[in-house]
Tab-separated table of C-alpha atoms and ligand atoms in Angstrom:
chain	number	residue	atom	x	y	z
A	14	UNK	CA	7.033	-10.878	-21.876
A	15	UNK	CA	6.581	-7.115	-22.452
A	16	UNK	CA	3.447	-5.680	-22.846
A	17	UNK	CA	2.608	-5.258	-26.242
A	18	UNK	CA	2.593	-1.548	-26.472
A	19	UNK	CA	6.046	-1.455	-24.881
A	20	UNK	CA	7.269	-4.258	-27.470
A	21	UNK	CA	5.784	-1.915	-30.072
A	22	UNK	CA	7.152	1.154	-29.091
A	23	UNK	CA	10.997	-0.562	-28.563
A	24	UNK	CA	10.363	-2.390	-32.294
A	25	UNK	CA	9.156	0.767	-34.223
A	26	UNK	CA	11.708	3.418	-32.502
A	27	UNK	CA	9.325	5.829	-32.126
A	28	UNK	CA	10.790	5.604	-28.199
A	29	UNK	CA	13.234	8.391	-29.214
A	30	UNK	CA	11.098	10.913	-29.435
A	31	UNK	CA	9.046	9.839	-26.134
A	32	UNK	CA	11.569	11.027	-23.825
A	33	UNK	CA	11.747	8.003	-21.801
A	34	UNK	CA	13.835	6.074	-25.172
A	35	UNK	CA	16.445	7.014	-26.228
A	36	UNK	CA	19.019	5.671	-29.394
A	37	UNK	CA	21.176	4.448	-27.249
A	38	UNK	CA	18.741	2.043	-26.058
A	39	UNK	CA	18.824	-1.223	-28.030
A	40	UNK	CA	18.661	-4.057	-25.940
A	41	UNK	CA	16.411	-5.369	-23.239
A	42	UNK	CA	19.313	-4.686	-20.817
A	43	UNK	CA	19.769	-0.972	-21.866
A	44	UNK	CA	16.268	-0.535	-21.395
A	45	UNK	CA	16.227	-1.461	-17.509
A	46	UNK	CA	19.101	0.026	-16.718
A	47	UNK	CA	17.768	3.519	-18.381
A	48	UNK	CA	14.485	2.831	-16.139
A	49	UNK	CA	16.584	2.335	-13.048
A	50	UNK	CA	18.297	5.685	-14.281
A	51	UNK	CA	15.106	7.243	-14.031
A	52	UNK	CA	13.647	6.158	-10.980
A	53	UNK	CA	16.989	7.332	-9.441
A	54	UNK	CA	16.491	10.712	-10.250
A	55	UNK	CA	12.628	10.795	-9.334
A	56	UNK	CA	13.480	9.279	-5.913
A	57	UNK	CA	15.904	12.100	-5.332
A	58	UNK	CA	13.476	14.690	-6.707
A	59	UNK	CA	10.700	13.184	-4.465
A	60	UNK	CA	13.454	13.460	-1.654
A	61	UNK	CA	13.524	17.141	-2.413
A	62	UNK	CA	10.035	18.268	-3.072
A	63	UNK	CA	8.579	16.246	0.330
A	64	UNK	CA	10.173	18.753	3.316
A	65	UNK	CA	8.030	21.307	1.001
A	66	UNK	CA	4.714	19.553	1.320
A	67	UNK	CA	5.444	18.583	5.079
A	68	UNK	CA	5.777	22.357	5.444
A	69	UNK	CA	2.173	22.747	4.071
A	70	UNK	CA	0.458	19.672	5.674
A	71	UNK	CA	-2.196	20.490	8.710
A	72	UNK	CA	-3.245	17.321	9.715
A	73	UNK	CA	-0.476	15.901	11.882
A	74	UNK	CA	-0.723	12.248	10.981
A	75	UNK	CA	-0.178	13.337	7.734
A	76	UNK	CA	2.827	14.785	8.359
A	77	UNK	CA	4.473	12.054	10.549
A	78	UNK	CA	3.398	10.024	6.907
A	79	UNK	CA	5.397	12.620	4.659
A	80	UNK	CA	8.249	12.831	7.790
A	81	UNK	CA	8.116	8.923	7.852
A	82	UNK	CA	8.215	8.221	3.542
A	83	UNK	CA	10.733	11.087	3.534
A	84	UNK	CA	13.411	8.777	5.937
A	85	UNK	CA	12.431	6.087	3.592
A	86	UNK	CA	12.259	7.327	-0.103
A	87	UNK	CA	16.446	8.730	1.033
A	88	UNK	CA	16.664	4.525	2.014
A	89	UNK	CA	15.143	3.621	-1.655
A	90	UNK	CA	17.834	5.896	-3.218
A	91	UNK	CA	20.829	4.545	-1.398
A	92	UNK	CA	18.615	0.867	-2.001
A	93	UNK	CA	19.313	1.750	-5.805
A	94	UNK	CA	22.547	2.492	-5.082
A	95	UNK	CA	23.108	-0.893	-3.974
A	96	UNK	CA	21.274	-2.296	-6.924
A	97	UNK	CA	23.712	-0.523	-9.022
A	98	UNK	CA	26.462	-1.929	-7.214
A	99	UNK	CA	25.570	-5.070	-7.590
A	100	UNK	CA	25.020	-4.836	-11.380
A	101	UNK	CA	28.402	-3.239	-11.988
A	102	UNK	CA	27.420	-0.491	-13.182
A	103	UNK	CA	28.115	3.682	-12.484
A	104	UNK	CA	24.521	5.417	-10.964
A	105	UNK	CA	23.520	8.036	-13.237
A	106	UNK	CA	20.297	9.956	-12.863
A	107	UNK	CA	18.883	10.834	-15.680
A	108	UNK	CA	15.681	13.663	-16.151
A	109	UNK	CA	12.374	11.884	-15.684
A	110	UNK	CA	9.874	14.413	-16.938
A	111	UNK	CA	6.689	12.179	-15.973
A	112	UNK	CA	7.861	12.753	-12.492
A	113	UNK	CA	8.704	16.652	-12.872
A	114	UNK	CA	5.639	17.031	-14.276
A	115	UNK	CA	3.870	15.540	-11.556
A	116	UNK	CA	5.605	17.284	-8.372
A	117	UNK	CA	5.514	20.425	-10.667
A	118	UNK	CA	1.633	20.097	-10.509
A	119	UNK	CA	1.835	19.824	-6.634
A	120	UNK	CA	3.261	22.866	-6.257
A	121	UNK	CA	1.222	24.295	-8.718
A	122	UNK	CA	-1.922	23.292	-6.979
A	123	UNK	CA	-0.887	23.536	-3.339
A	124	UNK	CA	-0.067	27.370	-3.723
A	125	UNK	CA	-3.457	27.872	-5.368
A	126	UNK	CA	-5.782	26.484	-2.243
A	127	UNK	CA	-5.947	28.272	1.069
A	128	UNK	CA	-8.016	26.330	3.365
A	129	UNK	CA	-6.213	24.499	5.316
A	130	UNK	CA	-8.452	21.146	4.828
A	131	UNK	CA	-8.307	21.054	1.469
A	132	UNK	CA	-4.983	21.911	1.032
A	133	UNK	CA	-4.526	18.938	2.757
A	134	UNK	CA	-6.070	16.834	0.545
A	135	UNK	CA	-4.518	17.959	-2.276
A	136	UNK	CA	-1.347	17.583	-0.748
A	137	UNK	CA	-2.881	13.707	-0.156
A	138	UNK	CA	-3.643	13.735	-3.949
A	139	UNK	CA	-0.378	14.636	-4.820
A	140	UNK	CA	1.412	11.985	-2.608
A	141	UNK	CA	-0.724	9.755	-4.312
A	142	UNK	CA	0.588	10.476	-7.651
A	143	UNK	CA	3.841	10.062	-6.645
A	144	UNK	CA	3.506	6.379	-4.835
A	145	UNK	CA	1.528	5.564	-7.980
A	146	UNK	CA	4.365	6.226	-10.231
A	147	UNK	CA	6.580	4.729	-8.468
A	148	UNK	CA	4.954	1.600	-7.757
A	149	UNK	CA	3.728	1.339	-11.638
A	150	UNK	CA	8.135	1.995	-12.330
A	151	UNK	CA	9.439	-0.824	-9.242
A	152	UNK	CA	6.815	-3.786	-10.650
A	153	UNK	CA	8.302	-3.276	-13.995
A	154	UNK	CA	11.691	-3.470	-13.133
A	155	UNK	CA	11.421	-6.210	-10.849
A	156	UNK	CA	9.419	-8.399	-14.361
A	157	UNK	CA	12.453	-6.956	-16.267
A	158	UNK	CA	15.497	-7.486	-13.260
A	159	UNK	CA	13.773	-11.607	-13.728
A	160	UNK	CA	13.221	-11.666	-17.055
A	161	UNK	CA	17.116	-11.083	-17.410
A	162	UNK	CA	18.084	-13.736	-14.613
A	163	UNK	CA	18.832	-10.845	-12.324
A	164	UNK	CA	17.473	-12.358	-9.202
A	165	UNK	CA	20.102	-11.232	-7.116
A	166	UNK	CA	18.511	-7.434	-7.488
A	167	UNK	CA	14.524	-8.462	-7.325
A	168	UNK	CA	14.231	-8.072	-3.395
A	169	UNK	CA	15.755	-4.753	-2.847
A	170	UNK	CA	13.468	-3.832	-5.875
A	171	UNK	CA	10.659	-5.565	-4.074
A	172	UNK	CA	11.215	-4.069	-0.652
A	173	UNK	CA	11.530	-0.519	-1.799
A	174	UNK	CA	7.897	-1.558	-3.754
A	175	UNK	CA	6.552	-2.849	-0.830
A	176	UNK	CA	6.953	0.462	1.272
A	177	UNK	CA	5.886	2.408	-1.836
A	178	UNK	CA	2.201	0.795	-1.341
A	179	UNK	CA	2.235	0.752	1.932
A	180	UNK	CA	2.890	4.747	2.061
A	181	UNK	CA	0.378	4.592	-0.511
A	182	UNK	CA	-2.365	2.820	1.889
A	183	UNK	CA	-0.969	5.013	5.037
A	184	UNK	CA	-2.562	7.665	2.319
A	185	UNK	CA	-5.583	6.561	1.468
A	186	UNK	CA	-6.474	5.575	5.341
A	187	UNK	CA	-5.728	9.241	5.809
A	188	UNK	CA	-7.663	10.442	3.199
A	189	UNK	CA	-11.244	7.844	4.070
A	190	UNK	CA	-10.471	9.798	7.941
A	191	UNK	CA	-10.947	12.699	7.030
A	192	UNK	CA	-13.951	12.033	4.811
A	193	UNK	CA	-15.709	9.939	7.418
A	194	UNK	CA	-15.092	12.575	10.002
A	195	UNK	CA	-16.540	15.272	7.944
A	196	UNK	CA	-19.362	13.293	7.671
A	197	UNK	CA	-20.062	13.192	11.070
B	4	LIG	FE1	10.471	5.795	-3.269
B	5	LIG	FE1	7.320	6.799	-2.395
């Protein structure tokens, strides 16, 4: 079942002017392949935009973090790749501006702070954004990949979800660190 304010927004059309919909969407099957469309392009524009914030980052085990998602967030593009394979169908990234928007406010924000601790932690912020989105776009595609018997794409779905949170812990264990050792 989709949520209802998905449901609504598929049923009343008003999708095409949200970006995300477009007309050519009209079945449930459209729908998840245009969202695996768009979390192909934001994996290859998180690809991108992470050798910038490594280049920023102070703290060092947040950098072997960005280093270490960076290896892996290239694996969840070729991962979709695979998916694509496997559902016969040609890869084709399409613009995701939720996810522009949010690496576009990175930059924004990490060329307006100088110290080099809280740079970091809006660099930490950031990163956070990014695992969020992702995670909130992998847990509705796998509910969609089963809700239209595609079973045989729900664990590279899952794995590439499972390293999303994980990166998104690795973060927030950073992030409580650096608190705690400020209070100290
Ligand atoms: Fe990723
Ligand atoms: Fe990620």
């Amino acid at each position: 079942m989709l949520p209802v304010a998905i449901s609504s927004i598929i049923l009343s059309g008003k999708g095409a002017t949200m970006g995300l919909f477009s007309k050519d969407i009209k079945t449930m099957n459209d729908l998840f392949l245009h969202m695996l469309d768009d979390i192909y392009y934001a994996e290859q524009q998180i690809a991108k935009s992470l050798p910038d914030m490594m280049k920023k980052v102070s703290h060092p085990e947040l950098r072997t973090g960005f280093e270490t998602h960076l290896r892996e967030t290239e694996i969840h593009v070729k991962r979709l790749e695979k998916v694509f394979e496997k559902l016969d169908v040609t890869a084709n990234a399409v613009d995701c501006p939720a996810i522009d928007g949010i690496l576009k406010e990175a930059k924004k924000i990490a060329g307006e702070v100088d110290d080099k601790s809280v740079l970091d932690a809006a660099l930490i912020a950031a990163a956070q954004a990014v695992e969020y989105y992702e995670i909130t776009r992998y847990g509705t595609l796998i509910v969609w990949a089963k809700d239209l018997g595609r079973d045989d794409v729900v664990g590279l779905l899952n794995t590439t979800l499972e390293e999303e949170k994980a990166a998104d812990k690795k973060l927030t264990s950073i992030a409580e660190a650096k608190v705690n050792r400020r209070a100290a």
